[in-house]
Amino acid sequence: MKRKIGVAVIGVGFWGRNHARVYSELEETELLAVCDIDAERAKNIAKQFGVKAYTETGKMLKREDIEAVSVCTWSTSLAKETMKALKAGKHVLVEKPMAANPKQAEVLIKTAEKEGLHLSVGFLMRFIPGVQYIKRAIEDKRIGELVCATAKRVSEWPERIGDIGVVKDLAIHDIDVARYLFGGDPIAVYAKTGNMKHKLFEDYAHIMLTFEGGRNAFIEANWLTPYKTRTLVVTGSQAIMKLDYITQELTIEDAKETVQPRIPWHEPLKLELQHFINCILGREKPLITGFDGLKALKIAEAALKSSKTCRLVKFKEW
């Protein structure tokens, strides 16, 4: 009989309830509890999955049968709730951005290392089968030498967002994918951001990341577009790969032909949470660690700084 990992979800709003659903579906997890500051919401989600509801994280984290948690609260409280869970001895998958600033992220990483716990960050895009296909194609030189990547992540403003701007909410996904596909960190970033409809935070951003060898990643993100688009175009010296994140369709074009590889559709969140559990069980090495969350956060903040100063921001060291 397979051992089941007892899990809980902190914050069961729009995205947290999906974590709860997937945990309830996985064979090797047992969803035991949910926690939310909204008592009615916590009660409703708990009733849906037949688990206990909490409104105070501290009480829930005292349970010894809970080994791992997903932290899906508002961005301003992600680091605080993650720290509570780590100090309670729980493995944590925290949604992005993992903290309000790099200093907070560094403290979380050090705490997880000290306690011997897994700390992962919710960079869901890496688990989309098409992204994995592109990663292998780049490594195998199937598109020649990697030249550049262009990502577009646009839609209307989501009502669930009220504490961060489009850079740390949307573009940070593509920042992480760029690091993953280019196999390293950028040496510089230049960005233009602004707010047209929202007073507190930027609602559009154009970001250019420069990597070694003059290779670049271009990212467009906004909350101004009346329709939802999530695309990635990777240009090589011999071919171009185009991925639609929503449909998961991948197209490869070269001088001779255009092909669409048969890649089975999978729910990326289910792949992500299963991988998290596999890492806890010692079956797999983490694809994403706290350091990935930290570096993506540093790049996001550098993009905001670049936009504010109208200057290229160079990374002297990582």
GROMACS .gro file of C-alpha atoms in nm:
model
  318
    1MET     CA    1   0.000   0.000   0.000
    2LYS     CA    2   0.139   0.339  -0.101
    3ARG     CA    3   0.215   0.588   0.172
    4LYS     CA    4   0.000   0.899   0.150
    5ILE     CA    5   0.136   1.243   0.230
    6GLY     CA    6  -0.095   1.450   0.446
    7VAL     CA    7  -0.138   1.794   0.287
    8ALA     CA    8  -0.318   2.122   0.350
    9VAL     CA    9  -0.377   2.444   0.158
   10ILE     CA   10  -0.335   2.791   0.305
   11GLY     CA   11  -0.550   3.038   0.113
   12VAL     CA   12  -0.834   2.886  -0.087
   13GLY     CA   13  -0.934   3.170  -0.314
   14PHE     CA   14  -0.931   3.141  -0.693
   15TRP     CA   15  -0.607   2.944  -0.722
   16GLY     CA   16  -0.585   2.781  -0.380
   17ARG     CA   17  -0.907   2.588  -0.434
   18ASN     CA   18  -0.747   2.434  -0.743
   19HIS     CA   19  -0.459   2.314  -0.527
   20ALA     CA   20  -0.715   2.159  -0.291
   21ARG     CA   21  -0.892   1.989  -0.581
   22VAL     CA   22  -0.575   1.841  -0.728
   23TYR     CA   23  -0.449   1.718  -0.391
   24SER     CA   24  -0.782   1.543  -0.344
   25GLU     CA   25  -0.734   1.370  -0.681
   26LEU     CA   26  -0.373   1.254  -0.644
   27GLU     CA   27  -0.325   0.893  -0.532
   28GLU     CA   28  -0.044   0.965  -0.287
   29THR     CA   29  -0.183   1.268  -0.109
   30GLU     CA   30  -0.455   1.302   0.149
   31LEU     CA   31  -0.603   1.649   0.173
   32LEU     CA   32  -0.659   1.700   0.546
   33ALA     CA   33  -0.737   2.069   0.590
   34VAL     CA   34  -0.777   2.411   0.432
   35CYS     CA   35  -0.720   2.751   0.588
   36ASP     CA   36  -0.846   3.094   0.487
   37ILE     CA   37  -0.905   3.422   0.669
   38ASP     CA   38  -1.252   3.421   0.512
   39ALA     CA   39  -1.434   3.179   0.744
   40GLU     CA   40  -1.724   3.121   0.506
   41ARG     CA   41  -1.493   3.047   0.216
   42ALA     CA   42  -1.283   2.807   0.426
   43LYS     CA   43  -1.599   2.632   0.545
   44ASN     CA   44  -1.738   2.591   0.194
   45ILE     CA   45  -1.418   2.456   0.043
   46ALA     CA   46  -1.363   2.224   0.340
   47LYS     CA   47  -1.717   2.090   0.303
   48GLN     CA   48  -1.662   2.033  -0.069
   49PHE     CA   49  -1.363   1.807  -0.002
   50GLY     CA   50  -1.470   1.664   0.330
   51VAL     CA   51  -1.185   1.813   0.536
   52LYS     CA   52  -1.146   2.042   0.836
   53ALA     CA   53  -1.160   2.419   0.793
   54TYR     CA   54  -0.935   2.666   0.976
   55THR     CA   55  -0.911   3.043   0.985
   56GLU     CA   56  -0.584   3.051   1.183
   57THR     CA   57  -0.274   2.902   1.022
   58GLY     CA   58  -0.101   2.841   1.354
   59LYS     CA   59  -0.370   2.602   1.477
   60MET     CA   60  -0.371   2.402   1.156
   61LEU     CA   61   0.007   2.373   1.140
   62LYS     CA   62   0.018   2.210   1.484
   63ARG     CA   63  -0.129   1.895   1.329
   64GLU     CA   64   0.142   1.630   1.300
   65ASP     CA   65  -0.043   1.445   1.024
   66ILE     CA   66   0.009   1.740   0.788
   67GLU     CA   67   0.349   1.700   0.621
   68ALA     CA   68   0.323   1.949   0.337
   69VAL     CA   69   0.130   2.263   0.247
   70SER     CA   70   0.059   2.483  -0.051
   71VAL     CA   71   0.062   2.854   0.030
   72CYS     CA   72  -0.177   3.039  -0.203
   73THR     CA   73  -0.260   3.358  -0.014
   74TRP     CA   74  -0.239   3.716  -0.138
   75SER     CA   75   0.111   3.805  -0.247
   76THR     CA   76   0.169   4.035   0.050
   77SER     CA   77   0.133   3.745   0.293
   78LEU     CA   78   0.300   3.461   0.101
   79ALA     CA   79   0.635   3.494   0.280
   80LYS     CA   80   0.479   3.523   0.626
   81GLU     CA   81   0.263   3.211   0.582
   82THR     CA   82   0.549   3.018   0.425
   83MET     CA   83   0.773   3.098   0.720
   84LYS     CA   84   0.507   2.977   0.962
   85ALA     CA   85   0.480   2.649   0.774
   86LEU     CA   86   0.857   2.596   0.754
   87LYS     CA   87   0.901   2.664   1.126
   88ALA     CA   88   0.626   2.411   1.191
   89GLY     CA   89   0.830   2.152   1.001
   90LYS     CA   90   0.619   2.138   0.683
   91HIS     CA   91   0.739   2.107   0.325
   92VAL     CA   92   0.610   2.406   0.127
   93LEU     CA   93   0.507   2.489  -0.227
   94VAL     CA   94   0.450   2.864  -0.229
   95GLU     CA   95   0.285   3.047  -0.513
   96LYS     CA   96   0.470   3.322  -0.697
   97PRO     CA   97   0.606   3.570  -0.615
   98MET     CA   98   0.739   3.380  -0.316
   99ALA     CA   99   0.805   3.700  -0.120
  100ALA     CA  100   0.764   4.076  -0.131
  101ASN     CA  101   1.137   4.125  -0.189
  102PRO     CA  102   1.458   3.921  -0.236
  103LYS     CA  103   1.564   3.962   0.128
  104GLN     CA  104   1.247   3.788   0.247
  105ALA     CA  105   1.302   3.513  -0.010
  106GLU     CA  106   1.657   3.454   0.110
  107VAL     CA  107   1.536   3.410   0.469
  108LEU     CA  108   1.282   3.150   0.353
  109ILE     CA  109   1.549   2.959   0.162
  110LYS     CA  110   1.785   2.955   0.459
  111THR     CA  111   1.507   2.842   0.692
  112ALA     CA  112   1.409   2.554   0.461
  113GLU     CA  113   1.773   2.445   0.433
  114LYS     CA  114   1.821   2.461   0.810
  115GLU     CA  115   1.508   2.253   0.874
  116GLY     CA  116   1.583   2.006   0.593
  117LEU     CA  117   1.257   2.082   0.413
  118HIS     CA  118   1.156   2.110   0.051
  119LEU     CA  119   1.070   2.462  -0.063
  120SER     CA  120   0.930   2.496  -0.413
  121VAL     CA  121   0.774   2.790  -0.598
  122GLY     CA  122   0.465   2.779  -0.818
  123PHE     CA  123   0.620   2.836  -1.160
  124LEU     CA  124   0.356   2.633  -1.338
  125MET     CA  125   0.474   2.697  -1.693
  126ARG     CA  126   0.773   2.466  -1.658
  127PHE     CA  127   0.535   2.171  -1.622
  128ILE     CA  128   0.348   2.229  -1.945
  129PRO     CA  129   0.452   1.939  -2.175
  130GLY     CA  130   0.527   2.178  -2.461
  131VAL     CA  131   0.781   2.368  -2.252
  132GLN     CA  132   0.953   2.042  -2.163
  133TYR     CA  133   0.958   1.952  -2.534
  134ILE     CA  134   1.114   2.289  -2.623
  135LYS     CA  135   1.375   2.250  -2.347
  136ARG     CA  136   1.484   1.912  -2.487
  137ALA     CA  137   1.484   2.046  -2.843
  138ILE     CA  138   1.714   2.331  -2.741
  139GLU     CA  139   1.951   2.096  -2.558
  140ASP     CA  140   1.957   1.854  -2.855
  141LYS     CA  141   2.019   2.140  -3.102
  142ARG     CA  142   1.709   2.042  -3.301
  143ILE     CA  143   1.645   2.409  -3.381
  144GLY     CA  144   2.012   2.495  -3.419
  145GLU     CA  145   2.156   2.753  -3.184
  146LEU     CA  146   1.912   2.933  -2.956
  147VAL     CA  147   1.878   3.296  -3.073
  148CYS     CA  148   1.587   3.448  -2.884
  149ALA     CA  149   1.253   3.386  -2.717
  150THR     CA  150   0.939   3.600  -2.724
  151ALA     CA  151   0.659   3.559  -2.470
  152LYS     CA  152   0.317   3.723  -2.467
  153ARG     CA  153   0.094   3.704  -2.159
  154VAL     CA  154  -0.199   3.944  -2.183
  155SER     CA  155  -0.561   3.958  -2.066
  156GLU     CA  156  -0.812   4.174  -1.884
  157TRP     CA  157  -0.741   4.272  -1.525
  158PRO     CA  158  -0.830   3.980  -1.295
  159GLU     CA  159  -1.040   4.089  -0.999
  160ARG     CA  160  -0.846   3.853  -0.773
  161ILE     CA  161  -0.537   4.077  -0.805
  162GLY     CA  162  -0.506   4.381  -0.582
  163ASP     CA  163  -0.166   4.374  -0.416
  164ILE     CA  164   0.096   4.352  -0.695
  165GLY     CA  165   0.144   4.466  -1.052
  166VAL     CA  166   0.165   4.279  -1.380
  167VAL     CA  167   0.543   4.226  -1.360
  168LYS     CA  168   0.539   4.016  -1.043
  169ASP     CA  169   0.206   3.850  -1.120
  170LEU     CA  170   0.226   3.767  -1.491
  171ALA     CA  171   0.567   3.847  -1.639
  172ILE     CA  172   0.747   3.661  -1.362
  173HIS     CA  173   0.624   3.335  -1.520
  174ASP     CA  174   0.800   3.421  -1.845
  175ILE     CA  175   1.109   3.543  -1.661
  176ASP     CA  176   1.133   3.198  -1.506
  177VAL     CA  177   1.074   3.019  -1.837
  178ALA     CA  178   1.347   3.231  -1.999
  179ARG     CA  179   1.597   3.135  -1.727
  180TYR     CA  180   1.496   2.771  -1.770
  181LEU     CA  181   1.525   2.761  -2.149
  182PHE     CA  182   1.843   2.969  -2.174
  183GLY     CA  183   2.000   2.756  -1.903
  184GLY     CA  184   2.127   3.045  -1.693
  185ASP     CA  185   2.069   3.394  -1.563
  186PRO     CA  186   2.047   3.713  -1.771
  187ILE     CA  187   2.332   3.960  -1.758
  188ALA     CA  188   2.106   4.263  -1.806
  189VAL     CA  189   1.743   4.376  -1.821
  190TYR     CA  190   1.569   4.671  -1.982
  191ALA     CA  191   1.200   4.739  -1.935
  192LYS     CA  192   0.916   4.982  -1.990
  193THR     CA  193   0.613   4.962  -1.763
  194GLY     CA  194   0.320   5.185  -1.683
  195ASN     CA  195  -0.036   5.202  -1.558
  196MET     CA  196  -0.324   5.309  -1.778
  197LYS     CA  197  -0.628   5.183  -1.587
  198HIS     CA  198  -0.497   5.096  -1.242
  199LYS     CA  199  -0.366   5.356  -1.001
  200LEU     CA  200  -0.156   5.153  -0.756
  201PHE     CA  201   0.042   4.915  -0.979
  202GLU     CA  202   0.169   4.882  -1.334
  203ASP     CA  203  -0.076   4.713  -1.569
  204TYR     CA  204   0.151   4.675  -1.872
  205ALA     CA  205   0.515   4.582  -1.919
  206HIS     CA  206   0.764   4.524  -2.200
  207ILE     CA  207   1.080   4.353  -2.079
  208MET     CA  208   1.401   4.255  -2.256
  209LEU     CA  209   1.637   4.011  -2.087
  210THR     CA  210   1.989   3.982  -2.229
  211PHE     CA  211   2.182   3.658  -2.181
  212GLU     CA  212   2.542   3.565  -2.254
  213GLY     CA  213   2.631   3.564  -2.622
  214GLY     CA  214   2.390   3.844  -2.710
  215ARG     CA  215   2.082   3.621  -2.689
  216ASN     CA  216   1.760   3.787  -2.575
  217ALA     CA  217   1.419   3.711  -2.430
  218PHE     CA  218   1.136   3.956  -2.496
  219ILE     CA  219   0.835   3.961  -2.267
  220GLU     CA  220   0.505   4.143  -2.312
  221ALA     CA  221   0.252   4.135  -2.028
  222ASN     CA  222  -0.059   4.341  -1.959
  223TRP     CA  223  -0.404   4.356  -1.801
  224LEU     CA  224  -0.542   4.575  -2.079
  225THR     CA  225  -0.627   4.324  -2.352
  226PRO     CA  226  -0.994   4.220  -2.387
  227TYR     CA  227  -0.896   3.857  -2.460
  228LYS     CA  228  -0.654   3.613  -2.299
  229THR     CA  229  -0.332   3.523  -2.481
  230ARG     CA  230  -0.048   3.307  -2.350
  231THR     CA  231   0.217   3.231  -2.613
  232LEU     CA  232   0.585   3.154  -2.646
  233VAL     CA  233   0.797   3.172  -2.962
  234VAL     CA  234   1.150   3.032  -2.950
  235THR     CA  235   1.378   3.117  -3.242
  236GLY     CA  236   1.677   2.903  -3.330
  237SER     CA  237   1.930   2.936  -3.610
  238GLN     CA  238   1.755   2.657  -3.803
  239ALA     CA  239   1.391   2.655  -3.688
  240ILE     CA  240   1.121   2.832  -3.489
  241MET     CA  241   0.899   2.675  -3.222
  242LYS     CA  242   0.562   2.829  -3.132
  243LEU     CA  243   0.369   2.724  -2.822
  244ASP     CA  244   0.017   2.819  -2.719
  245TYR     CA  245   0.015   2.775  -2.341
  246ILE     CA  246  -0.366   2.758  -2.329
  247THR     CA  247  -0.425   2.487  -2.590
  248GLN     CA  248  -0.077   2.335  -2.537
  249GLU     CA  249  -0.036   2.315  -2.916
  250LEU     CA  250   0.322   2.331  -3.040
  251THR     CA  251   0.431   2.415  -3.395
  252ILE     CA  252   0.781   2.376  -3.539
  253GLU     CA  253   0.875   2.558  -3.858
  254ASP     CA  254   1.194   2.541  -4.064
  255ALA     CA  255   1.280   2.625  -4.424
  256LYS     CA  256   1.128   2.300  -4.553
  257GLU     CA  257   0.819   2.221  -4.348
  258THR     CA  258   0.584   2.298  -4.061
  259VAL     CA  259   0.503   2.018  -3.818
  260GLN     CA  260   0.294   1.981  -3.504
  261PRO     CA  261   0.436   1.715  -3.270
  262ARG     CA  262   0.181   1.496  -3.094
  263ILE     CA  263   0.214   1.595  -2.731
  264PRO     CA  264  -0.052   1.459  -2.495
  265TRP     CA  265  -0.240   1.728  -2.300
  266HIS     CA  266  -0.183   1.727  -1.924
  267GLU     CA  267  -0.305   1.954  -1.647
  268PRO     CA  268   0.016   2.138  -1.546
  269LEU     CA  269  -0.097   2.193  -1.185
  270LYS     CA  270  -0.143   1.820  -1.140
  271LEU     CA  271   0.205   1.759  -1.282
  272GLU     CA  272   0.349   2.029  -1.056
  273LEU     CA  273   0.192   1.899  -0.735
  274GLN     CA  274   0.275   1.537  -0.818
  275HIS     CA  275   0.637   1.641  -0.870
  276PHE     CA  276   0.633   1.824  -0.535
  277ILE     CA  277   0.512   1.504  -0.365
  278ASN     CA  278   0.768   1.293  -0.553
  279CYS     CA  279   1.045   1.521  -0.425
  280ILE     CA  280   0.921   1.480  -0.068
  281LEU     CA  281   0.923   1.103  -0.117
  282GLY     CA  282   1.277   1.119  -0.254
  283ARG     CA  283   1.187   0.997  -0.603
  284GLU     CA  284   1.283   1.305  -0.800
  285LYS     CA  285   1.517   1.600  -0.777
  286PRO     CA  286   1.336   1.935  -0.755
  287LEU     CA  287   1.281   2.102  -1.091
  288ILE     CA  288   1.214   2.430  -0.910
  289THR     CA  289   1.368   2.543  -0.583
  290GLY     CA  290   1.352   2.851  -0.365
  291PHE     CA  291   1.657   2.983  -0.551
  292ASP     CA  292   1.454   2.991  -0.875
  293GLY     CA  293   1.191   3.196  -0.697
  294LEU     CA  294   1.457   3.429  -0.559
  295LYS     CA  295   1.625   3.487  -0.894
  296ALA     CA  296   1.297   3.549  -1.076
  297LEU     CA  297   1.205   3.800  -0.807
  298LYS     CA  298   1.539   3.978  -0.843
  299ILE     CA  299   1.491   4.004  -1.219
  300ALA     CA  300   1.135   4.132  -1.176
  301GLU     CA  301   1.254   4.403  -0.939
  302ALA     CA  302   1.536   4.492  -1.178
  303ALA     CA  303   1.279   4.532  -1.457
  304LEU     CA  304   1.076   4.770  -1.241
  305LYS     CA  305   1.395   4.962  -1.157
  306SER     CA  306   1.489   4.982  -1.525
  307SER     CA  307   1.150   5.125  -1.611
  308LYS     CA  308   1.168   5.382  -1.332
  309THR     CA  309   1.518   5.501  -1.421
  310CYS     CA  310   1.490   5.452  -1.801
  311ARG     CA  311   1.822   5.269  -1.786
  312LEU     CA  312   1.958   4.924  -1.859
  313VAL     CA  313   2.012   4.733  -1.535
  314LYS     CA  314   2.315   4.503  -1.535
  315PHE     CA  315   2.358   4.209  -1.301
  316LYS     CA  316   2.711   4.213  -1.160
  317GLU     CA  317   2.679   3.882  -0.976
  318TRP     CA  318   2.421   3.627  -0.869
   0.00000   0.00000   0.00000
